[in-house]
Amino acid sequence: MGFLIRLLVTAGALWVAAAIVDGIDVTATTTWGKIGTYLLVALIFGLVNAIIKPIVKLVGCVFYILTLGLISFVVNALLFLLVGWLAGVMNIPFEVNGFWAGFWGAIIVGVVSWVVNLAFGSNKND
């Protein structure tokens, strides 16, 4: 149940990011197509964050220390770009055009997810 809630929260956060940031586009034509796209991209986003992000943190832990954690903004932007690229490879109509779109998209998704989880008391141990 917790997985489903996090998936829906992430999909909603991706919708907010696509609405606010120029360069993040969902090109599906129907409403259900857009909803499906957000859900699929949220799933990809969760998998990338669960599998690749810990490896990047482990390998680059010196950079995290040297930059006092600011490198995490760059890492999150690059992971967001990776999600956009993976969606393109899988013919999912989701595009992230450029580093800055990925940067701001990752920040918006992180902040929206945090606020929603804070408001509804979501627990990662679910």
Short mmCIF file of C-alpha atoms in Angstrom, two decimals:
data_model
loop_
_atom_site.label_atom_id
_atom_site.label_comp_id
_atom_site.label_asym_id
_atom_site.label_seq_id
_atom_site.Cartn_x
_atom_site.Cartn_y
_atom_site.Cartn_z
CA MET A 1 0.00 0.00 0.00
CA GLY A 2 2.85 2.38 0.84
CA PHE A 3 4.40 1.76 -2.58
CA LEU A 4 1.16 2.70 -4.33
CA ILE A 5 0.84 5.90 -2.29
CA ARG A 6 4.44 6.91 -3.06
CA LEU A 7 3.83 6.16 -6.75
CA LEU A 8 0.73 8.39 -6.80
CA VAL A 9 2.52 11.17 -4.89
CA THR A 10 5.45 11.05 -7.30
CA ALA A 11 3.12 11.06 -10.30
CA GLY A 12 1.37 14.13 -8.88
CA ALA A 13 4.72 15.81 -8.25
CA LEU A 14 5.76 15.08 -11.84
CA TRP A 15 2.52 16.67 -13.03
CA VAL A 16 3.31 19.81 -11.01
CA ALA A 17 6.87 19.89 -12.39
CA ALA A 18 5.61 19.52 -15.97
CA ALA A 19 3.08 22.30 -15.40
CA ILE A 20 5.66 24.72 -13.97
CA VAL A 21 8.96 24.00 -15.73
CA ASP A 22 9.51 24.80 -19.38
CA GLY A 23 11.36 21.89 -20.90
CA ILE A 24 9.45 19.12 -19.13
CA ASP A 25 6.75 17.95 -21.48
CA VAL A 26 4.19 15.18 -21.62
CA THR A 27 3.12 14.76 -25.22
CA ALA A 28 0.30 12.26 -24.72
CA THR A 29 -2.88 13.49 -26.37
CA THR A 30 -5.61 12.06 -24.13
CA THR A 31 -6.22 12.60 -20.45
CA TRP A 32 -5.86 8.89 -19.71
CA GLY A 33 -2.68 8.83 -21.77
CA LYS A 34 -1.25 11.64 -19.66
CA ILE A 35 -2.25 9.92 -16.42
CA GLY A 36 -0.67 6.68 -17.61
CA THR A 37 2.45 8.56 -18.65
CA TYR A 38 2.81 10.20 -15.23
CA LEU A 39 2.33 6.85 -13.50
CA LEU A 40 4.89 5.09 -15.72
CA VAL A 41 7.41 7.90 -15.33
CA ALA A 42 6.84 7.87 -11.55
CA LEU A 43 7.63 4.15 -11.58
CA ILE A 44 10.81 4.74 -13.59
CA PHE A 45 11.71 7.64 -11.29
CA GLY A 46 11.29 5.42 -8.23
CA LEU A 47 13.39 2.64 -9.75
CA VAL A 48 16.18 5.04 -10.74
CA ASN A 49 16.20 6.55 -7.25
CA ALA A 50 16.15 3.12 -5.61
CA ILE A 51 18.83 1.49 -7.76
CA ILE A 52 21.16 4.09 -9.24
CA LYS A 53 21.11 6.90 -6.67
CA PRO A 54 22.64 4.84 -3.81
CA ILE A 55 25.43 3.70 -6.13
CA VAL A 56 26.16 7.28 -7.18
CA LYS A 57 26.15 8.40 -3.54
CA LEU A 58 28.55 5.64 -2.57
CA VAL A 59 30.94 6.26 -5.45
CA GLY A 60 30.79 10.03 -5.09
CA CYS A 61 30.68 10.33 -1.32
CA VAL A 62 33.91 12.37 -1.34
CA PHE A 63 32.22 14.94 -3.59
CA TYR A 64 29.24 15.07 -1.25
CA ILE A 65 31.59 15.83 1.63
CA LEU A 66 33.71 18.36 -0.28
CA THR A 67 30.68 20.29 -1.55
CA LEU A 68 28.76 20.00 1.73
CA GLY A 69 26.02 18.12 -0.12
CA LEU A 70 25.46 20.68 -2.87
CA ILE A 71 26.50 18.12 -5.48
CA SER A 72 23.22 16.37 -4.69
CA PHE A 73 21.40 19.04 -6.73
CA VAL A 74 23.52 18.15 -9.76
CA VAL A 75 23.09 14.41 -9.15
CA ASN A 76 19.32 14.77 -8.83
CA ALA A 77 19.17 16.83 -12.04
CA LEU A 78 21.20 14.22 -13.91
CA LEU A 79 19.01 11.41 -12.56
CA PHE A 80 15.92 13.35 -13.66
CA LEU A 81 17.48 13.68 -17.12
CA LEU A 82 18.14 9.93 -17.06
CA VAL A 83 14.47 9.31 -16.31
CA GLY A 84 13.52 11.47 -19.29
CA TRP A 85 15.97 9.58 -21.51
CA LEU A 86 14.70 6.19 -20.31
CA ALA A 87 11.13 7.30 -20.99
CA GLY A 88 12.18 8.24 -24.52
CA VAL A 89 13.85 4.87 -25.05
CA MET A 90 10.65 3.14 -23.94
CA ASN A 91 8.51 5.39 -26.20
CA ILE A 92 6.78 6.98 -23.22
CA PRO A 93 5.69 10.53 -24.19
CA PHE A 94 7.73 12.30 -21.50
CA GLU A 95 10.59 14.65 -22.31
CA VAL A 96 13.14 16.53 -20.24
CA ASN A 97 14.92 19.08 -22.41
CA GLY A 98 18.23 20.13 -20.91
CA PHE A 99 20.05 20.23 -17.62
CA TRP A 100 18.14 23.18 -16.15
CA ALA A 101 14.77 21.59 -16.83
CA GLY A 102 16.06 18.48 -15.05
CA PHE A 103 17.47 20.60 -12.23
CA TRP A 104 14.25 22.50 -11.54
CA GLY A 105 12.11 19.43 -12.19
CA ALA A 106 14.04 17.41 -9.62
CA ILE A 107 13.72 20.22 -7.07
CA ILE A 108 9.98 20.59 -7.66
CA VAL A 109 9.36 16.83 -7.49
CA GLY A 110 11.38 16.63 -4.26
CA VAL A 111 9.62 19.58 -2.62
CA VAL A 112 6.10 18.55 -3.70
CA SER A 113 6.68 14.96 -2.57
CA TRP A 114 8.03 16.17 0.76
CA VAL A 115 5.08 18.54 1.34
CA VAL A 116 2.48 15.90 0.43
CA ASN A 117 4.16 13.27 2.60
CA LEU A 118 4.40 15.78 5.45
CA ALA A 119 0.74 16.78 5.10
CA PHE A 120 -0.60 13.23 4.96
CA GLY A 121 1.88 11.66 7.35
CA SER A 122 3.20 9.09 4.90
CA ASN A 123 5.69 6.73 6.50
CA LYS A 124 8.51 5.23 4.44
CA ASN A 125 8.28 2.03 6.52
CA ASP A 126 4.81 1.21 5.10
#
